[in-house]
PDB file of C-alpha atoms in Angstrom:
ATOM      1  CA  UNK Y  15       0.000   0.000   0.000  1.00  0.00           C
ATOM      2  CA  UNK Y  16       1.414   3.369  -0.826  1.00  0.00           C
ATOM      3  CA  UNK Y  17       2.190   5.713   2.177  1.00  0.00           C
ATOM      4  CA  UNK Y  18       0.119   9.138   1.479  1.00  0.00           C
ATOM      5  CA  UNK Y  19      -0.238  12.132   3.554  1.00  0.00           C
ATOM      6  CA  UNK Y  20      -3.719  12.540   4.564  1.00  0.00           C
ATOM      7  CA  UNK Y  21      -5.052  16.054   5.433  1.00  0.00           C
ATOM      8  CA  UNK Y  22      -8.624  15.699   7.063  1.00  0.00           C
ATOM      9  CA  UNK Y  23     -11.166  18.105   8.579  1.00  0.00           C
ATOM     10  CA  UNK Y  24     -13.503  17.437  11.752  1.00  0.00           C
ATOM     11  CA  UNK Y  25     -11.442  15.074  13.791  1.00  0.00           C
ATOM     12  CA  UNK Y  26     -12.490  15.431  17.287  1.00  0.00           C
ATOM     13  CA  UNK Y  27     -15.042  12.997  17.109  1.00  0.00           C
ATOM     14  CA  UNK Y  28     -17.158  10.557  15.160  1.00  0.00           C
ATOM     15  CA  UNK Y  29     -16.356   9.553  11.600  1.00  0.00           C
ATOM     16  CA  UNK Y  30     -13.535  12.068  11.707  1.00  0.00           C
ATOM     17  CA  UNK Y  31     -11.842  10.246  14.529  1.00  0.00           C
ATOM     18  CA  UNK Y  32     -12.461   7.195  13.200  1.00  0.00           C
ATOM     19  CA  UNK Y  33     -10.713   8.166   9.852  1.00  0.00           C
ATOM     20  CA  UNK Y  34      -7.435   9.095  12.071  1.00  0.00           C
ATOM     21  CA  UNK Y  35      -7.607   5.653  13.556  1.00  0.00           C
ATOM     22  CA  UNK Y  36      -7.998   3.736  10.833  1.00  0.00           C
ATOM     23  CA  UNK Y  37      -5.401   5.268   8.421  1.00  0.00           C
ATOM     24  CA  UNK Y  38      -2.973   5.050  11.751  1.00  0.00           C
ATOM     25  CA  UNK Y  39      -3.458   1.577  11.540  1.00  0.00           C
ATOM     26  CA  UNK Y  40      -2.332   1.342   7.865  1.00  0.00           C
ATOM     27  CA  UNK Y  41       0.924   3.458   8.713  1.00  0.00           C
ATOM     28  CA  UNK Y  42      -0.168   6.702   7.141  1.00  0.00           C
ATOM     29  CA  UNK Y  43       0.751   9.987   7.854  1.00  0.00           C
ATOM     30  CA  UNK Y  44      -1.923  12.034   9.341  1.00  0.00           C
ATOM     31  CA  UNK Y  45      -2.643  15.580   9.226  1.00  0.00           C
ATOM     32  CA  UNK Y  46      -5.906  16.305  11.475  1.00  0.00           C
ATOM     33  CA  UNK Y  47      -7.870  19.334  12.150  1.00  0.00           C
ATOM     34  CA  UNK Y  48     -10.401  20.031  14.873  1.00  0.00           C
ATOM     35  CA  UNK Y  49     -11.653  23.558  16.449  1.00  0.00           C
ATOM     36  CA  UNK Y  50     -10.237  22.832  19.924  1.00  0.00           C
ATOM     37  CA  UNK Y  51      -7.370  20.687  20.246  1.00  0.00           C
ATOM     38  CA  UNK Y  52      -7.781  21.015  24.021  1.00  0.00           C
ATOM     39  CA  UNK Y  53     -11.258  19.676  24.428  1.00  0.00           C
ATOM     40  CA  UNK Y  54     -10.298  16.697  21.622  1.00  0.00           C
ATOM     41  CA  UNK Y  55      -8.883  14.328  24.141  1.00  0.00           C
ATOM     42  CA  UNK Y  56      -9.185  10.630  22.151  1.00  0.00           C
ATOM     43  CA  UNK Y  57      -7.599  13.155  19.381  1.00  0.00           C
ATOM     44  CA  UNK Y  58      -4.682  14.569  21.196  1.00  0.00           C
ATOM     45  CA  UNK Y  59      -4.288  10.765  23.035  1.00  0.00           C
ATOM     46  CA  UNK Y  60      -3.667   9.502  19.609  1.00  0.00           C
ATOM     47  CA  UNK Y  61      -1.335  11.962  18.677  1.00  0.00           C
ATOM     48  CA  UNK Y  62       1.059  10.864  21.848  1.00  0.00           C
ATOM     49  CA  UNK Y  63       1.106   7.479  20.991  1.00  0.00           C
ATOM     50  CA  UNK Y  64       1.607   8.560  17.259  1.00  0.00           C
ATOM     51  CA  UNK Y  65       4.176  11.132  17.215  1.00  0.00           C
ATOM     52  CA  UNK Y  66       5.813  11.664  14.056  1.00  0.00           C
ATOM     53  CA  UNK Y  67       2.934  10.154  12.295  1.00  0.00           C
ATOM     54  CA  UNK Y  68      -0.288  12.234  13.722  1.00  0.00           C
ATOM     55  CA  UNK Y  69      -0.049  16.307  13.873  1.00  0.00           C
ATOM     56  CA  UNK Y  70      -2.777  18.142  14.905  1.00  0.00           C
ATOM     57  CA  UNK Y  71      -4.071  21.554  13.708  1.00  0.00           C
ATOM     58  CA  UNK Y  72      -6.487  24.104  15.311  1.00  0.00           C
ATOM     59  CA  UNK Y  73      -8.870  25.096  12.843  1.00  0.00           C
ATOM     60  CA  UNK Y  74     -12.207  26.276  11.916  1.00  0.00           C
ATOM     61  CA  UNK Y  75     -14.026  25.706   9.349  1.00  0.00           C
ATOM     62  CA  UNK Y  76     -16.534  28.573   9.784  1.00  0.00           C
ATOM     63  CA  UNK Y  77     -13.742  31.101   9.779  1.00  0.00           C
ATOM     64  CA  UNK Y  78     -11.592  31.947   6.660  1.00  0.00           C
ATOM     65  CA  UNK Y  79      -9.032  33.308   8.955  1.00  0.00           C
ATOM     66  CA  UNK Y  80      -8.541  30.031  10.557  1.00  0.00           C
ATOM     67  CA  UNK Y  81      -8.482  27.898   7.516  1.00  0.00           C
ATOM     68  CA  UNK Y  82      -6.000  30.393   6.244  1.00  0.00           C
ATOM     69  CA  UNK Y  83      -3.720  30.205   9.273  1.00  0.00           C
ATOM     70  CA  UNK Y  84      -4.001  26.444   9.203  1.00  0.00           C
ATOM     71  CA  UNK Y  85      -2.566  25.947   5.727  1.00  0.00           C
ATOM     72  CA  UNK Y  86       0.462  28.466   6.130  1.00  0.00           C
ATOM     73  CA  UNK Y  87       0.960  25.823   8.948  1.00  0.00           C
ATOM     74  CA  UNK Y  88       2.045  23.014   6.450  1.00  0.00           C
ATOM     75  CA  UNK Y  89       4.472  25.254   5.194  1.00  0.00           C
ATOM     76  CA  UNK Y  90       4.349  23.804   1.478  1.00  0.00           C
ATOM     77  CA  UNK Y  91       3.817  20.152   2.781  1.00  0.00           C
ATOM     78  CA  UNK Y  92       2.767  17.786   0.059  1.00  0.00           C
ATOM     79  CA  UNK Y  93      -0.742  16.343   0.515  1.00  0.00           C
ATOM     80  CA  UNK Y  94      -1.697  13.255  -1.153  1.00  0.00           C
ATOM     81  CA  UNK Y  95      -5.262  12.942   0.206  1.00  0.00           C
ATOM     82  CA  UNK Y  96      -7.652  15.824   1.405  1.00  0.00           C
ATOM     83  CA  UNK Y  97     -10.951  14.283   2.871  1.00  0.00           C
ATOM     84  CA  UNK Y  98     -13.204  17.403   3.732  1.00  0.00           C
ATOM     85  CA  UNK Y  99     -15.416  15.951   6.906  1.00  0.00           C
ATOM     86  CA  UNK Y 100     -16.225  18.568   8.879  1.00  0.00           C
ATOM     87  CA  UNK Y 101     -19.980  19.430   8.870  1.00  0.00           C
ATOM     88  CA  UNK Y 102     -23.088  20.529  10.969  1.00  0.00           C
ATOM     89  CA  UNK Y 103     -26.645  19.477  10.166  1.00  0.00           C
ATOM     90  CA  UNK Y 104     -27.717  22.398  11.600  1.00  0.00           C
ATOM     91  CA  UNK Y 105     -31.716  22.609  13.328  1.00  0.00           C
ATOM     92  CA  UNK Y 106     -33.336  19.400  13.419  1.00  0.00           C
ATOM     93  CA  UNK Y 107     -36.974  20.932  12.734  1.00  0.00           C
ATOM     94  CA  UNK Y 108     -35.987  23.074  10.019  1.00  0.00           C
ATOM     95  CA  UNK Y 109     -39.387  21.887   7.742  1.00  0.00           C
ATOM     96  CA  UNK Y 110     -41.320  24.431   5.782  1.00  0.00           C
ATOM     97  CA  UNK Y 111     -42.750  27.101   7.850  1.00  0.00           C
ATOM     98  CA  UNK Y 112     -39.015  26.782  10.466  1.00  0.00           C
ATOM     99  CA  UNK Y 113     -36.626  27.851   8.138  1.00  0.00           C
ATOM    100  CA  UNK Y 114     -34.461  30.667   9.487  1.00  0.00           C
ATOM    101  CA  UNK Y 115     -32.316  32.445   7.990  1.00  0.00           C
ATOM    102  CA  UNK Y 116     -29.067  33.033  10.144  1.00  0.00           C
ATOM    103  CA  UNK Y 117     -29.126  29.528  10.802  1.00  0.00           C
ATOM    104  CA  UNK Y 118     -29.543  27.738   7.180  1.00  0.00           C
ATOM    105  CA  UNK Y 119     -26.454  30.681   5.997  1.00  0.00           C
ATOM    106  CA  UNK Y 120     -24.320  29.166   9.011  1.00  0.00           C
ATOM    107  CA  UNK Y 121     -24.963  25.930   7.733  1.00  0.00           C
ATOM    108  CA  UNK Y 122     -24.564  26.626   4.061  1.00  0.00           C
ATOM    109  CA  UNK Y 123     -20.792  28.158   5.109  1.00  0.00           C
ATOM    110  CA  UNK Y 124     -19.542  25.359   7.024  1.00  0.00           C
ATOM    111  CA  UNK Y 125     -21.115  22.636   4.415  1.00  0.00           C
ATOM    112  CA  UNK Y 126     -20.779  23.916   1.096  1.00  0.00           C
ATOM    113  CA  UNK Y 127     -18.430  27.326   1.223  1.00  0.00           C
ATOM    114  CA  UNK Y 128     -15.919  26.581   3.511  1.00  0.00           C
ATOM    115  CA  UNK Y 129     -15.361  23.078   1.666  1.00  0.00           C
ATOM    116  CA  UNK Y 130     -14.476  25.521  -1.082  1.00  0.00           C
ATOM    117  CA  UNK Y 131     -12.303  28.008   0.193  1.00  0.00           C
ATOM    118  CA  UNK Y 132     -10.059  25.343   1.789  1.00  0.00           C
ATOM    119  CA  UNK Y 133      -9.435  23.560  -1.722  1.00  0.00           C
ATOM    120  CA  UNK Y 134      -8.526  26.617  -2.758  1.00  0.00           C
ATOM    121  CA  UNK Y 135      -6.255  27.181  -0.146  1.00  0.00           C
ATOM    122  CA  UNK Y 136      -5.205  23.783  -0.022  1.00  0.00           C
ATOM    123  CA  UNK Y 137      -4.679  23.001  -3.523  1.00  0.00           C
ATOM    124  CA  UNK Y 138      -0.863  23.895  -4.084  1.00  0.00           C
ATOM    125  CA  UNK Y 139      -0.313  21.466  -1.329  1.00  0.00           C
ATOM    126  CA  UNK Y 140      -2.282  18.652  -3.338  1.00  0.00           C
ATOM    127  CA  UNK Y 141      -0.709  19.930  -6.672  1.00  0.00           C
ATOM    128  CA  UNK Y 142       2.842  18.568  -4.694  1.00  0.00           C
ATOM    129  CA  UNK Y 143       1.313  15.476  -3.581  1.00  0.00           C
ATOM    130  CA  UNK Y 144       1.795  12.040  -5.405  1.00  0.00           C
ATOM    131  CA  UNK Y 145      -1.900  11.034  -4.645  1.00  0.00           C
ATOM    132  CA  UNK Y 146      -3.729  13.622  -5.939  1.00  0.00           C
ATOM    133  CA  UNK Y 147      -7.230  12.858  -4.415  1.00  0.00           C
ATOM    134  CA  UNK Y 148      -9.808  15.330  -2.867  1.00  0.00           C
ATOM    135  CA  UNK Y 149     -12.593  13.572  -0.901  1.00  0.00           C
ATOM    136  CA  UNK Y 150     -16.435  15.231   0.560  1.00  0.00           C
ATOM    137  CA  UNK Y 151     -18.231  13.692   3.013  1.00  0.00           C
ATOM    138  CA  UNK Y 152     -21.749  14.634   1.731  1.00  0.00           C
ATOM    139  CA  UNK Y 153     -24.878  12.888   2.314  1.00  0.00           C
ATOM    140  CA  UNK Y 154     -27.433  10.670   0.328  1.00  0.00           C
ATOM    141  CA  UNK Y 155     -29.749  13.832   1.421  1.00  0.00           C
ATOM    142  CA  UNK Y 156     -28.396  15.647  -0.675  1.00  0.00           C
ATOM    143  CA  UNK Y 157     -29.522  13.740  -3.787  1.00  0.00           C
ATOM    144  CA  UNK Y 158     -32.151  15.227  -5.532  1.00  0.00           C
ATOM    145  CA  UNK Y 159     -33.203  12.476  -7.397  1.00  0.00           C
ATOM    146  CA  UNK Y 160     -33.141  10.250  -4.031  1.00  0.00           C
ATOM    147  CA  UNK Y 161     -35.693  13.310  -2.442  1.00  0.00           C
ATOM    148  CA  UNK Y 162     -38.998  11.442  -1.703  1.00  0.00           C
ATOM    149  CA  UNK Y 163     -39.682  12.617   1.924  1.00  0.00           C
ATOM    150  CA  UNK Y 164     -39.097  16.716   1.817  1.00  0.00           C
ATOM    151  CA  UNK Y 165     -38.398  18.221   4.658  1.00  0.00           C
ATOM    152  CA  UNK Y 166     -34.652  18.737   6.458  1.00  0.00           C
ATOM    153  CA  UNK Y 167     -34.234  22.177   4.139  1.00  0.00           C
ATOM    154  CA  UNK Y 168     -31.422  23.238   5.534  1.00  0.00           C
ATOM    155  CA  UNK Y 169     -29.090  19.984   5.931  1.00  0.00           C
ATOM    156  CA  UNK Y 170     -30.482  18.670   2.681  1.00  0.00           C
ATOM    157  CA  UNK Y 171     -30.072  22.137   0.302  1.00  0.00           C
ATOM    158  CA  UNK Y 172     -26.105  22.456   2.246  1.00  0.00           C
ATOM    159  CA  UNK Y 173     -25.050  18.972   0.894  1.00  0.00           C
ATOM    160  CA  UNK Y 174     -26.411  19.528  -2.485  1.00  0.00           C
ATOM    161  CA  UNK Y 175     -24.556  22.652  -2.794  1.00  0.00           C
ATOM    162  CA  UNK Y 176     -21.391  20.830  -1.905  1.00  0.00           C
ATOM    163  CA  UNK Y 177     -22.288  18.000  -4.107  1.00  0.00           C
ATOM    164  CA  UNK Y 178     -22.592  20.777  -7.415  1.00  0.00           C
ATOM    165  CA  UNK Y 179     -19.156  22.302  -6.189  1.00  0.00           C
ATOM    166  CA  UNK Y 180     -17.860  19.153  -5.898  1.00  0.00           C
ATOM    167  CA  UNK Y 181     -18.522  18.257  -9.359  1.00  0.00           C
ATOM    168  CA  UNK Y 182     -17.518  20.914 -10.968  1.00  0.00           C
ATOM    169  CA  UNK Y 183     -14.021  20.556  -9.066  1.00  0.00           C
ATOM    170  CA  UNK Y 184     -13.814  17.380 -10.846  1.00  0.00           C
ATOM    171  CA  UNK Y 185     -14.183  18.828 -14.186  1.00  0.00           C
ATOM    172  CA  UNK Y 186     -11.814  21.641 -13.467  1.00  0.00           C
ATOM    173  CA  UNK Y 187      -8.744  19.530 -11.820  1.00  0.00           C
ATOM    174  CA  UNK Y 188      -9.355  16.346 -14.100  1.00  0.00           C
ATOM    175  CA  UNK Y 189      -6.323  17.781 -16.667  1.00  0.00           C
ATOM    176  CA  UNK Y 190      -3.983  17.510 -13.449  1.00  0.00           C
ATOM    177  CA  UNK Y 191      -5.129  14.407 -12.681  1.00  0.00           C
ATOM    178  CA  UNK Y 192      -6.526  15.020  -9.368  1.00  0.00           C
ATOM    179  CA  UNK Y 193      -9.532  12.589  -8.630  1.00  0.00           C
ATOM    180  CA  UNK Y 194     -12.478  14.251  -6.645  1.00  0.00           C
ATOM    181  CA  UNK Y 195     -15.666  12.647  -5.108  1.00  0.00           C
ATOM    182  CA  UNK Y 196     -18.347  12.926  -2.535  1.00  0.00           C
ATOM    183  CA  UNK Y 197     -19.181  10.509  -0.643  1.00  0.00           C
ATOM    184  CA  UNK Y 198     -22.262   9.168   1.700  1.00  0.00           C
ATOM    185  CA  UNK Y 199     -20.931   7.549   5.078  1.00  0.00           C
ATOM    186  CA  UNK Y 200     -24.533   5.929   5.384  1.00  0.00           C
ATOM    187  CA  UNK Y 201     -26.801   6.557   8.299  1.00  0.00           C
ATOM    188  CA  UNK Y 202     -23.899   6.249  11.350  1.00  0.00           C
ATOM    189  CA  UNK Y 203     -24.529   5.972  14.961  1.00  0.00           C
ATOM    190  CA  UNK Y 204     -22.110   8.890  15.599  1.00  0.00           C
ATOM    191  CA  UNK Y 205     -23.267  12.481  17.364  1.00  0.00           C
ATOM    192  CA  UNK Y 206     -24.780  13.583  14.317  1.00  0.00           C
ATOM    193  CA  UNK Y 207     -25.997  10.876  12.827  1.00  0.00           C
ATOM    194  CA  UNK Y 208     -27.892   9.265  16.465  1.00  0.00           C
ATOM    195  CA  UNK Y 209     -28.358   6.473  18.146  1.00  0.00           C
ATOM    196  CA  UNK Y 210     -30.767   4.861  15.437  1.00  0.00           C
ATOM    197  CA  UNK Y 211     -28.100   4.806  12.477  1.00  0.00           C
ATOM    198  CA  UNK Y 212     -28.169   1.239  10.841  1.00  0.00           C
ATOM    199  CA  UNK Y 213     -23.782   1.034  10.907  1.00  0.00           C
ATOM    200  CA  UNK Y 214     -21.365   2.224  13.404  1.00  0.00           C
ATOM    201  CA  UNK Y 215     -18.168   4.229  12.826  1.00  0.00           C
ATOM    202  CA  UNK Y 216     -15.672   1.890  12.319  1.00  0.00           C
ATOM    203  CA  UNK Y 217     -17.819  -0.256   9.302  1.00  0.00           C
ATOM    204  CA  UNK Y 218     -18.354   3.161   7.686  1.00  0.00           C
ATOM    205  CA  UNK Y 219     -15.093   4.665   7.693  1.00  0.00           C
ATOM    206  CA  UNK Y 220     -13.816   1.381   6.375  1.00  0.00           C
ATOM    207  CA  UNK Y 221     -16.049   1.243   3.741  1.00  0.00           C
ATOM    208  CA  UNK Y 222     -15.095   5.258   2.450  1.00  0.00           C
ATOM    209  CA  UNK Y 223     -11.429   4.111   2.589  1.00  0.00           C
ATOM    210  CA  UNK Y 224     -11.683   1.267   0.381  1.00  0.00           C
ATOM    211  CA  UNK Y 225     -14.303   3.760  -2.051  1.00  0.00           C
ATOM    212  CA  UNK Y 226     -11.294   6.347  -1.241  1.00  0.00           C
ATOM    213  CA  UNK Y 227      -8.234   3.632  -2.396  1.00  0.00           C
ATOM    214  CA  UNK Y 228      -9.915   3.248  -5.608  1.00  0.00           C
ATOM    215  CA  UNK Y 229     -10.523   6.594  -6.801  1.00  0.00           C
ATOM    216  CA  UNK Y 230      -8.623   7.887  -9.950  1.00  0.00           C
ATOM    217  CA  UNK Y 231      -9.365  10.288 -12.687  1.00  0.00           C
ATOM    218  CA  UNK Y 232     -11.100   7.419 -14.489  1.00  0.00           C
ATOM    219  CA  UNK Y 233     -13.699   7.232 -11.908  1.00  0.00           C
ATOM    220  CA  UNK Y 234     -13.802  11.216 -10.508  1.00  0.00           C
ATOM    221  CA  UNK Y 235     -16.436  12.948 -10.349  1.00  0.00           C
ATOM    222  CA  UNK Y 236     -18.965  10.377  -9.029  1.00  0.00           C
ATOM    223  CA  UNK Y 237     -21.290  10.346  -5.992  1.00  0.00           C
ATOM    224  CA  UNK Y 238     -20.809   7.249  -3.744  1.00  0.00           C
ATOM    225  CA  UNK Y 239     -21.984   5.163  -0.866  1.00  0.00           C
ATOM    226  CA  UNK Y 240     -19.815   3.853   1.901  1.00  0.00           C
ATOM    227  CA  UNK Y 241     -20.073   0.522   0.095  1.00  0.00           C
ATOM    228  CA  UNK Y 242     -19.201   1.506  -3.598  1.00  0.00           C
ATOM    229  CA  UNK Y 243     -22.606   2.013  -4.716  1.00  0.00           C
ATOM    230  CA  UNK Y 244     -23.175   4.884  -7.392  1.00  0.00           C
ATOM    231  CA  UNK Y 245     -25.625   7.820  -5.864  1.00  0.00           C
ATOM    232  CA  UNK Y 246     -27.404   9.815  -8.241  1.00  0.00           C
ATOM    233  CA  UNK Y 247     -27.342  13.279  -8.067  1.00  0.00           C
TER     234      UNK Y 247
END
């Protein structure tokens, strides 16, 4: 297995955590961000028993300031894998007639615009990597086509946003040869997800990373489920 550089977003908990473990495990290098290293305790335990291999970076996703301040931190380091996972889901009863509006633009930013910004940001660093892969955690409620229940405005309109920027990225970067999805992590018991989800974190996460493994420009571009699956848009 080649050893890449992974940058990833959102590690303090859930399916961000998880990704640090698991690529750990495989003996890659790890780059993880989360808004407050101090509070991230599993994070910042793993990065003691990991030194050299696990560095952790304060940032936050719904500041440009901080996602600035966080790249100048890699000072040129190559990245061979960027998986954006950092995301909110924002009010839980945002249904027609609960829709407000400083709350569905804070979700928007984190979800859609940030994700944005930090590619651009980021991208100098990928253009140096040998990988050459940019990953989004989206959501299968984000699919149009998969739409049948309404409702969830807010969560739902934030990951189809990503999901267009995400594809044009792919069309953009495909002459470098930088291979860009989004992917669904399925319905996860994790914080966000609740204690109903059908998989855990660890069956997930290991699902994306094989998805992840066999991404290339032939393939980029697509919308797919933890288990390979194509999603339509």
């Amino acid at each position: 297995m080649s050893k890449f550089t992974y940058f990833i977003t959102g590690c303090n908990r859930g399916l961000g955590l998880e990704f640090v473990q698991q690529l750990l495990v495989r003996g890659q290098r790890v780059i993880a961000t989360c808004r407050d290293i101090a509070t991230a305790t599993d994070l910042t335990a793993l990065a003691l028993k990991h030194s050299g291999q696990l560095s952790l970076i304060e940032m936050d996703v719904a500041d440009e300031a901080s996602m600035r301040e966080a790249v100048d931190l890699l000072n040129d380091e190559p990245i061979d894998v960027f998986i954006n996972n950092a995301g909110v889901y924002g009010p839980r009863d945002a249904n027609f007639g609960h829709v407000k509006a400083p709350a569905m633009a804070e979700v928007l930013y984190t979800n859609a615009v940030a994700p944005m910004l930090l590619t651009q940001l980021l991208i100098a660093n990928v253009r140096k990597g040998s990988g050459k892969k940019l990953v989004y955690i989206s959501s299968k409620m984000g699919s149009i086509e998969d739409n049948g229940r309404g409702g969830s405005y807010i969560y739902r309109s934030s990951k189809t946003a990503l999901n267009s920027i995400v594809k044009s990225l792919s069309i953009d970067l495909a002459s470098e040869g930088i291979a860009i999805t989004t992917l669904h992590p399925g319905w996860v018991r994790t914080d966000m997800g609740g204690p109903n989800g059908n998989i855990d974190a660890p069956e997930s996460v290991s699902g994306l990373l094989n998805v992840i493994d066999g991404l290339s420009v032939a393939n980029t571009g697509q919308f797919y489920n933890y288990d390979g699956s194509t999603i339509a848009w």
